PDB file of C-alpha atoms in Angstrom:
ATOM      1  CA  UNK A   1     272.535 -40.866 284.702  1.00 80.00           C
ATOM      2  CA  UNK A   2     275.242 -42.479 284.787  1.00 85.00           C
ATOM      3  CA  UNK A   3     279.357 -40.531 284.533  1.00 90.00           C
ATOM      4  CA  UNK A   4     282.639 -41.347 284.701  1.00 94.00           C
ATOM      5  CA  UNK A   5     284.864 -38.128 285.685  1.00 94.00           C
ATOM      6  CA  UNK A   6     288.777 -38.643 285.130  1.00 93.00           C
ATOM      7  CA  UNK A   7     292.175 -36.402 286.039  1.00 85.00           C
ATOM      8  CA  UNK A   8     292.610 -34.150 283.863  1.00 84.00           C
ATOM      9  CA  UNK A   9     295.817 -33.383 282.563  1.00 83.00           C
ATOM     10  CA  UNK A  10     297.984 -33.160 280.272  1.00 94.00           C
ATOM     11  CA  UNK A  11     300.050 -35.143 282.571  1.00 96.00           C
ATOM     12  CA  UNK A  12     304.725 -35.343 282.150  1.00 97.00           C
ATOM     13  CA  UNK A  13     306.238 -37.945 284.050  1.00 97.00           C
ATOM     14  CA  UNK A  14     310.198 -38.536 283.031  1.00 97.00           C
ATOM     15  CA  UNK A  15     310.887 -42.100 282.754  1.00 97.00           C
ATOM     16  CA  UNK A  16     310.260 -44.705 285.458  1.00 96.00           C
ATOM     17  CA  UNK A  17     308.461 -42.016 287.033  1.00 97.00           C
ATOM     18  CA  UNK A  18     305.358 -43.591 289.228  1.00 97.00           C
ATOM     19  CA  UNK A  19     302.000 -42.670 287.651  1.00 97.00           C
ATOM     20  CA  UNK A  20     298.515 -42.484 288.948  1.00 97.00           C
ATOM     21  CA  UNK A  21     295.653 -40.892 287.030  1.00 97.00           C
ATOM     22  CA  UNK A  22     292.250 -40.954 289.333  1.00 97.00           C
ATOM     23  CA  UNK A  23     288.956 -41.822 288.846  1.00 97.00           C
ATOM     24  CA  UNK A  24     285.593 -41.722 289.634  1.00 97.00           C
ATOM     25  CA  UNK A  25     282.161 -43.005 289.248  1.00 95.00           C
ATOM     26  CA  UNK A  26     279.075 -42.588 289.562  1.00 92.00           C
ATOM     27  CA  UNK A  27     276.373 -45.215 288.038  1.00 88.00           C
ATOM     28  CA  UNK A  28     272.708 -47.002 289.066  1.00 80.00           C
ATOM     29  CA  UNK A  29     273.478 -50.414 289.273  1.00 76.00           C
ATOM     30  CA  UNK A  30     276.024 -52.767 289.139  1.00 80.00           C
ATOM     31  CA  UNK A  31     278.996 -51.039 286.421  1.00 88.00           C
ATOM     32  CA  UNK A  32     281.453 -52.606 285.410  1.00 90.00           C
ATOM     33  CA  UNK A  33     284.568 -50.129 285.615  1.00 93.00           C
ATOM     34  CA  UNK A  34     287.143 -50.293 282.589  1.00 94.00           C
ATOM     35  CA  UNK A  35     290.526 -48.388 281.511  1.00 96.00           C
ATOM     36  CA  UNK A  36     291.217 -47.436 277.359  1.00 95.00           C
ATOM     37  CA  UNK A  37     294.176 -46.064 276.471  1.00 95.00           C
ATOM     38  CA  UNK A  38     294.253 -44.792 272.689  1.00 92.00           C
ATOM     39  CA  UNK A  39     298.137 -44.292 270.261  1.00 90.00           C
ATOM     40  CA  UNK A  40     298.396 -41.073 268.952  1.00 84.00           C
ATOM     41  CA  UNK A  41     296.365 -42.436 265.453  1.00 77.00           C
ATOM     42  CA  UNK A  42     294.625 -45.608 267.007  1.00 80.00           C
ATOM     43  CA  UNK A  43     291.337 -45.943 267.757  1.00 82.00           C
ATOM     44  CA  UNK A  44     290.741 -47.624 271.722  1.00 89.00           C
ATOM     45  CA  UNK A  45     292.519 -50.301 272.982  1.00 90.00           C
ATOM     46  CA  UNK A  46     291.024 -52.680 276.477  1.00 91.00           C
ATOM     47  CA  UNK A  47     293.652 -52.016 279.127  1.00 95.00           C
ATOM     48  CA  UNK A  48     292.347 -53.381 281.875  1.00 95.00           C
ATOM     49  CA  UNK A  49     288.775 -54.227 283.722  1.00 93.00           C
ATOM     50  CA  UNK A  50     287.481 -55.116 287.160  1.00 94.00           C
ATOM     51  CA  UNK A  51     283.225 -56.192 287.330  1.00 89.00           C
ATOM     52  CA  UNK A  52     283.218 -55.873 291.109  1.00 90.00           C
ATOM     53  CA  UNK A  53     283.905 -53.965 293.927  1.00 92.00           C
ATOM     54  CA  UNK A  54     287.128 -54.847 294.738  1.00 94.00           C
ATOM     55  CA  UNK A  55     288.192 -56.725 292.040  1.00 95.00           C
ATOM     56  CA  UNK A  56     291.492 -55.319 290.842  1.00 97.00           C
ATOM     57  CA  UNK A  57     291.900 -54.981 287.256  1.00 96.00           C
ATOM     58  CA  UNK A  58     296.163 -55.735 285.288  1.00 97.00           C
ATOM     59  CA  UNK A  59     298.201 -55.406 282.464  1.00 97.00           C
ATOM     60  CA  UNK A  60     301.521 -54.495 281.073  1.00 95.00           C
ATOM     61  CA  UNK A  61     302.689 -53.355 284.610  1.00 97.00           C
ATOM     62  CA  UNK A  62     299.092 -51.446 285.115  1.00 98.00           C
ATOM     63  CA  UNK A  63     296.607 -51.766 287.232  1.00 98.00           C
ATOM     64  CA  UNK A  64     293.466 -50.760 288.825  1.00 98.00           C
ATOM     65  CA  UNK A  65     291.148 -51.615 292.074  1.00 97.00           C
ATOM     66  CA  UNK A  66     287.628 -50.774 292.050  1.00 96.00           C
ATOM     67  CA  UNK A  67     287.001 -49.595 295.402  1.00 96.00           C
ATOM     68  CA  UNK A  68     282.650 -48.835 295.925  1.00 93.00           C
ATOM     69  CA  UNK A  69     283.655 -47.416 298.276  1.00 93.00           C
ATOM     70  CA  UNK A  70     284.885 -44.534 297.368  1.00 95.00           C
ATOM     71  CA  UNK A  71     283.380 -44.753 293.667  1.00 95.00           C
ATOM     72  CA  UNK A  72     287.100 -45.318 292.190  1.00 96.00           C
ATOM     73  CA  UNK A  73     288.704 -46.819 289.911  1.00 97.00           C
ATOM     74  CA  UNK A  74     292.267 -44.745 290.197  1.00 98.00           C
ATOM     75  CA  UNK A  75     295.393 -46.725 287.348  1.00 98.00           C
ATOM     76  CA  UNK A  76     298.594 -46.951 288.936  1.00 98.00           C
ATOM     77  CA  UNK A  77     301.726 -48.209 287.249  1.00 98.00           C
ATOM     78  CA  UNK A  78     305.280 -48.033 289.202  1.00 96.00           C
ATOM     79  CA  UNK A  79     307.448 -47.784 286.112  1.00 96.00           C
ATOM     80  CA  UNK A  80     306.089 -46.339 283.008  1.00 97.00           C
ATOM     81  CA  UNK A  81     308.318 -46.211 280.167  1.00 97.00           C
ATOM     82  CA  UNK A  82     308.298 -43.435 277.322  1.00 96.00           C
ATOM     83  CA  UNK A  83     305.878 -46.389 275.342  1.00 95.00           C
ATOM     84  CA  UNK A  84     303.599 -45.279 277.574  1.00 96.00           C
ATOM     85  CA  UNK A  85     302.769 -41.906 276.340  1.00 96.00           C
ATOM     86  CA  UNK A  86     298.851 -42.389 275.536  1.00 96.00           C
ATOM     87  CA  UNK A  87     295.590 -40.333 275.961  1.00 95.00           C
ATOM     88  CA  UNK A  88     294.486 -43.128 278.983  1.00 97.00           C
ATOM     89  CA  UNK A  89     290.287 -43.009 279.095  1.00 96.00           C
ATOM     90  CA  UNK A  90     288.199 -44.060 282.137  1.00 96.00           C
ATOM     91  CA  UNK A  91     285.061 -45.764 281.355  1.00 94.00           C
ATOM     92  CA  UNK A  92     282.126 -47.869 283.278  1.00 91.00           C
ATOM     93  CA  UNK A  93     279.150 -49.639 281.941  1.00 87.00           C
ATOM     94  CA  UNK A  94     275.941 -50.334 283.939  1.00 77.00           C
ATOM     95  CA  UNK A  95     274.463 -53.989 283.136  1.00 69.00           C
ATOM     96  CA  UNK A  96     271.129 -51.012 283.203  1.00 68.00           C
ATOM     97  CA  UNK A  97     272.164 -49.774 280.112  1.00 63.00           C
ATOM     98  CA  UNK A  98     273.323 -52.983 278.055  1.00 63.00           C
ATOM     99  CA  UNK A  99     276.715 -52.597 277.482  1.00 67.00           C
ATOM    100  CA  UNK A 100     277.336 -48.970 276.382  1.00 75.00           C
ATOM    101  CA  UNK A 101     279.728 -47.701 277.749  1.00 84.00           C
ATOM    102  CA  UNK A 102     280.736 -44.054 279.453  1.00 90.00           C
ATOM    103  CA  UNK A 103     284.206 -42.854 278.660  1.00 93.00           C
ATOM    104  CA  UNK A 104     285.635 -39.842 280.470  1.00 94.00           C
ATOM    105  CA  UNK A 105     286.907 -36.869 279.242  1.00 94.00           C
ATOM    106  CA  UNK A 106     290.642 -39.123 279.431  1.00 94.00           C
ATOM    107  CA  UNK A 107     294.440 -37.893 280.232  1.00 95.00           C
ATOM    108  CA  UNK A 108     297.030 -37.510 278.091  1.00 95.00           C
ATOM    109  CA  UNK A 109     300.826 -38.781 279.713  1.00 96.00           C
ATOM    110  CA  UNK A 110     303.803 -38.301 277.683  1.00 96.00           C
ATOM    111  CA  UNK A 111     306.755 -39.597 278.912  1.00 97.00           C
ATOM    112  CA  UNK A 112     310.568 -38.324 278.202  1.00 97.00           C
ATOM    113  CA  UNK A 113     313.154 -39.806 278.556  1.00 95.00           C
TER     114      UNK A 113
ATOM    115  CA  UNK B   1     290.687 -62.664 261.785  1.00 60.00           C
ATOM    116  CA  UNK B   2     289.962 -58.851 261.750  1.00 79.00           C
ATOM    117  CA  UNK B   3     288.688 -56.512 263.992  1.00 90.00           C
ATOM    118  CA  UNK B   4     286.421 -54.001 263.943  1.00 94.00           C
ATOM    119  CA  UNK B   5     286.878 -52.365 260.436  1.00 95.00           C
ATOM    120  CA  UNK B   6     285.138 -48.448 259.220  1.00 96.00           C
ATOM    121  CA  UNK B   7     285.555 -47.232 255.736  1.00 96.00           C
ATOM    122  CA  UNK B   8     286.240 -44.722 254.995  1.00 97.00           C
ATOM    123  CA  UNK B   9     289.272 -43.824 257.022  1.00 95.00           C
ATOM    124  CA  UNK B  10     289.034 -39.929 256.825  1.00 95.00           C
ATOM    125  CA  UNK B  11     286.043 -37.736 255.264  1.00 96.00           C
ATOM    126  CA  UNK B  12     285.949 -33.319 254.540  1.00 97.00           C
ATOM    127  CA  UNK B  13     282.530 -32.368 254.067  1.00 97.00           C
ATOM    128  CA  UNK B  14     281.081 -29.335 254.390  1.00 97.00           C
ATOM    129  CA  UNK B  15     278.126 -27.649 255.917  1.00 97.00           C
ATOM    130  CA  UNK B  16     275.038 -28.987 254.743  1.00 97.00           C
ATOM    131  CA  UNK B  17     275.519 -31.716 253.214  1.00 98.00           C
ATOM    132  CA  UNK B  18     274.810 -35.784 254.497  1.00 98.00           C
ATOM    133  CA  UNK B  19     277.588 -38.291 255.671  1.00 98.00           C
ATOM    134  CA  UNK B  20     277.324 -42.014 255.060  1.00 98.00           C
ATOM    135  CA  UNK B  21     279.967 -43.754 257.819  1.00 98.00           C
ATOM    136  CA  UNK B  22     280.681 -48.069 258.098  1.00 98.00           C
ATOM    137  CA  UNK B  23     281.413 -49.900 260.575  1.00 98.00           C
ATOM    138  CA  UNK B  24     281.998 -53.913 259.217  1.00 97.00           C
ATOM    139  CA  UNK B  25     281.731 -55.792 263.425  1.00 96.00           C
ATOM    140  CA  UNK B  26     284.274 -58.961 263.842  1.00 95.00           C
ATOM    141  CA  UNK B  27     282.882 -61.806 262.512  1.00 95.00           C
ATOM    142  CA  UNK B  28     280.569 -63.795 264.922  1.00 93.00           C
ATOM    143  CA  UNK B  29     279.459 -60.390 267.063  1.00 94.00           C
ATOM    144  CA  UNK B  30     275.620 -59.126 266.198  1.00 94.00           C
ATOM    145  CA  UNK B  31     275.826 -56.263 267.929  1.00 93.00           C
ATOM    146  CA  UNK B  32     276.805 -53.178 266.683  1.00 95.00           C
ATOM    147  CA  UNK B  33     277.202 -49.212 268.109  1.00 94.00           C
ATOM    148  CA  UNK B  34     278.587 -46.715 267.474  1.00 96.00           C
ATOM    149  CA  UNK B  35     280.484 -43.559 269.010  1.00 96.00           C
ATOM    150  CA  UNK B  36     281.786 -39.518 268.470  1.00 97.00           C
ATOM    151  CA  UNK B  37     284.940 -38.630 270.042  1.00 93.00           C
ATOM    152  CA  UNK B  38     284.625 -34.580 269.396  1.00 94.00           C
ATOM    153  CA  UNK B  39     288.700 -33.509 269.771  1.00 89.00           C
ATOM    154  CA  UNK B  40     289.568 -33.851 273.545  1.00 84.00           C
ATOM    155  CA  UNK B  41     286.808 -35.361 274.806  1.00 88.00           C
ATOM    156  CA  UNK B  42     285.705 -38.925 275.829  1.00 90.00           C
ATOM    157  CA  UNK B  43     284.156 -40.815 272.737  1.00 93.00           C
ATOM    158  CA  UNK B  44     280.550 -39.897 273.651  1.00 94.00           C
ATOM    159  CA  UNK B  45     277.791 -42.866 273.211  1.00 92.00           C
ATOM    160  CA  UNK B  46     275.331 -42.255 270.358  1.00 95.00           C
ATOM    161  CA  UNK B  47     273.248 -45.607 268.879  1.00 92.00           C
ATOM    162  CA  UNK B  48     272.987 -48.919 269.722  1.00 92.00           C
ATOM    163  CA  UNK B  49     272.180 -51.749 267.218  1.00 93.00           C
ATOM    164  CA  UNK B  50     271.988 -55.416 267.531  1.00 92.00           C
ATOM    165  CA  UNK B  51     270.016 -58.050 266.117  1.00 92.00           C
ATOM    166  CA  UNK B  52     269.009 -55.409 262.726  1.00 92.00           C
ATOM    167  CA  UNK B  53     267.193 -53.551 265.905  1.00 93.00           C
ATOM    168  CA  UNK B  54     267.916 -50.004 267.955  1.00 92.00           C
ATOM    169  CA  UNK B  55     268.881 -50.771 271.592  1.00 89.00           C
ATOM    170  CA  UNK B  56     269.781 -47.670 272.691  1.00 87.00           C
ATOM    171  CA  UNK B  57     270.357 -44.916 271.284  1.00 90.00           C
ATOM    172  CA  UNK B  58     272.813 -41.505 273.465  1.00 89.00           C
ATOM    173  CA  UNK B  59     272.079 -37.416 273.130  1.00 90.00           C
ATOM    174  CA  UNK B  60     271.937 -36.533 269.516  1.00 96.00           C
ATOM    175  CA  UNK B  61     269.462 -35.245 267.729  1.00 97.00           C
ATOM    176  CA  UNK B  62     267.423 -36.548 264.566  1.00 96.00           C
ATOM    177  CA  UNK B  63     270.268 -35.404 262.199  1.00 97.00           C
ATOM    178  CA  UNK B  64     271.668 -39.225 263.855  1.00 98.00           C
ATOM    179  CA  UNK B  65     270.578 -42.048 262.876  1.00 97.00           C
ATOM    180  CA  UNK B  66     271.816 -46.063 261.877  1.00 97.00           C
ATOM    181  CA  UNK B  67     270.498 -49.179 260.636  1.00 97.00           C
ATOM    182  CA  UNK B  68     272.042 -52.923 261.173  1.00 97.00           C
ATOM    183  CA  UNK B  69     272.444 -55.013 258.193  1.00 97.00           C
ATOM    184  CA  UNK B  70     271.644 -58.725 257.879  1.00 96.00           C
ATOM    185  CA  UNK B  71     275.094 -59.535 258.076  1.00 95.00           C
ATOM    186  CA  UNK B  72     275.407 -57.877 261.338  1.00 96.00           C
ATOM    187  CA  UNK B  73     277.742 -54.661 259.400  1.00 97.00           C
ATOM    188  CA  UNK B  74     276.026 -51.177 260.226  1.00 98.00           C
ATOM    189  CA  UNK B  75     275.803 -47.519 259.083  1.00 98.00           C
ATOM    190  CA  UNK B  76     275.767 -44.514 260.585  1.00 98.00           C
ATOM    191  CA  UNK B  77     273.910 -41.472 258.711  1.00 98.00           C
ATOM    192  CA  UNK B  78     273.955 -37.649 259.212  1.00 98.00           C
ATOM    193  CA  UNK B  79     272.355 -35.387 257.430  1.00 97.00           C
ATOM    194  CA  UNK B  80     272.257 -31.246 257.786  1.00 97.00           C
ATOM    195  CA  UNK B  81     276.421 -31.753 258.437  1.00 98.00           C
ATOM    196  CA  UNK B  82     277.184 -28.794 261.083  1.00 97.00           C
ATOM    197  CA  UNK B  83     280.982 -28.216 261.954  1.00 97.00           C
ATOM    198  CA  UNK B  84     279.925 -29.216 265.405  1.00 96.00           C
ATOM    199  CA  UNK B  85     280.525 -32.522 263.841  1.00 98.00           C
ATOM    200  CA  UNK B  86     284.219 -33.042 263.527  1.00 98.00           C
ATOM    201  CA  UNK B  87     285.126 -35.769 265.198  1.00 97.00           C
ATOM    202  CA  UNK B  88     286.289 -38.578 265.308  1.00 94.00           C
ATOM    203  CA  UNK B  89     283.523 -41.632 265.230  1.00 97.00           C
ATOM    204  CA  UNK B  90     284.387 -44.517 266.125  1.00 96.00           C
ATOM    205  CA  UNK B  91     281.894 -48.503 265.830  1.00 96.00           C
ATOM    206  CA  UNK B  92     282.350 -50.790 268.481  1.00 94.00           C
ATOM    207  CA  UNK B  93     281.503 -54.423 267.846  1.00 93.00           C
ATOM    208  CA  UNK B  94     280.469 -57.653 270.757  1.00 89.00           C
ATOM    209  CA  UNK B  95     278.942 -60.705 271.214  1.00 88.00           C
ATOM    210  CA  UNK B  96     275.519 -59.289 272.300  1.00 82.00           C
ATOM    211  CA  UNK B  97     273.925 -56.317 274.666  1.00 78.00           C
ATOM    212  CA  UNK B  98     274.722 -58.151 277.760  1.00 74.00           C
ATOM    213  CA  UNK B  99     276.906 -55.834 280.666  1.00 65.00           C
ATOM    214  CA  UNK B 100     279.616 -59.383 279.861  1.00 67.00           C
ATOM    215  CA  UNK B 101     279.756 -58.526 277.140  1.00 75.00           C
ATOM    216  CA  UNK B 102     282.941 -57.255 275.951  1.00 79.00           C
ATOM    217  CA  UNK B 103     283.899 -54.358 273.006  1.00 84.00           C
ATOM    218  CA  UNK B 104     285.472 -53.649 270.390  1.00 89.00           C
ATOM    219  CA  UNK B 105     286.081 -51.235 268.792  1.00 92.00           C
ATOM    220  CA  UNK B 106     287.489 -49.898 265.597  1.00 93.00           C
ATOM    221  CA  UNK B 107     289.884 -47.507 264.160  1.00 91.00           C
ATOM    222  CA  UNK B 108     286.793 -44.925 263.339  1.00 94.00           C
ATOM    223  CA  UNK B 109     286.415 -42.939 260.664  1.00 96.00           C
ATOM    224  CA  UNK B 110     287.727 -38.841 260.768  1.00 95.00           C
ATOM    225  CA  UNK B 111     285.508 -36.823 259.722  1.00 97.00           C
ATOM    226  CA  UNK B 112     285.705 -32.917 258.933  1.00 97.00           C
ATOM    227  CA  UNK B 113     283.179 -30.050 258.489  1.00 97.00           C
ATOM    228  CA  UNK B 114     283.967 -27.001 256.884  1.00 96.00           C
TER     229      UNK B 114
END
């Protein structure tokens, strides 16, 4: 079945450091890929998405490229800020299963000043 | 415009009890999906409804049930609560159930089972 494997955390970085959170997927059909962010005590917010191979999603300095050959969708940011501290979830949505999501287990990021 | 709303925000129940969680989708959205997020894990798909019909079901026991009303709001019911049902329950709405229909998540209901 469809699934997402996400880099385990927690991840602690200093402000302005480079961030990479790895995500790989298994899916039938042609999935869309997403990164969601969850701040403490809040629901999920869409960070970025890519709907087909080689697409690059970007938002707020974060980027991720849909790599079909490696079945990956790694999240990157060149310079993190304290306000980026949150839990990040990689997710896929397969056209074979309507538009329900399959999420990874989440990666907790803490950025220290 | 209001986003997805859920009620109650928090809920405490004891084992064996029953609980009902409520969700109001974004105006104009006809599909509602429910997810369970256990602490430290990613959300797991429970149900999806569209136009009052069930369109998808995750791997959850029959103790979990849901329905969607003519105004597209939805309820999630859980019977015979277990300690393991303690989680954040998220509702998401979308215009329809096509793969390209984006889902918008509500803030969730935090259920604690004692």
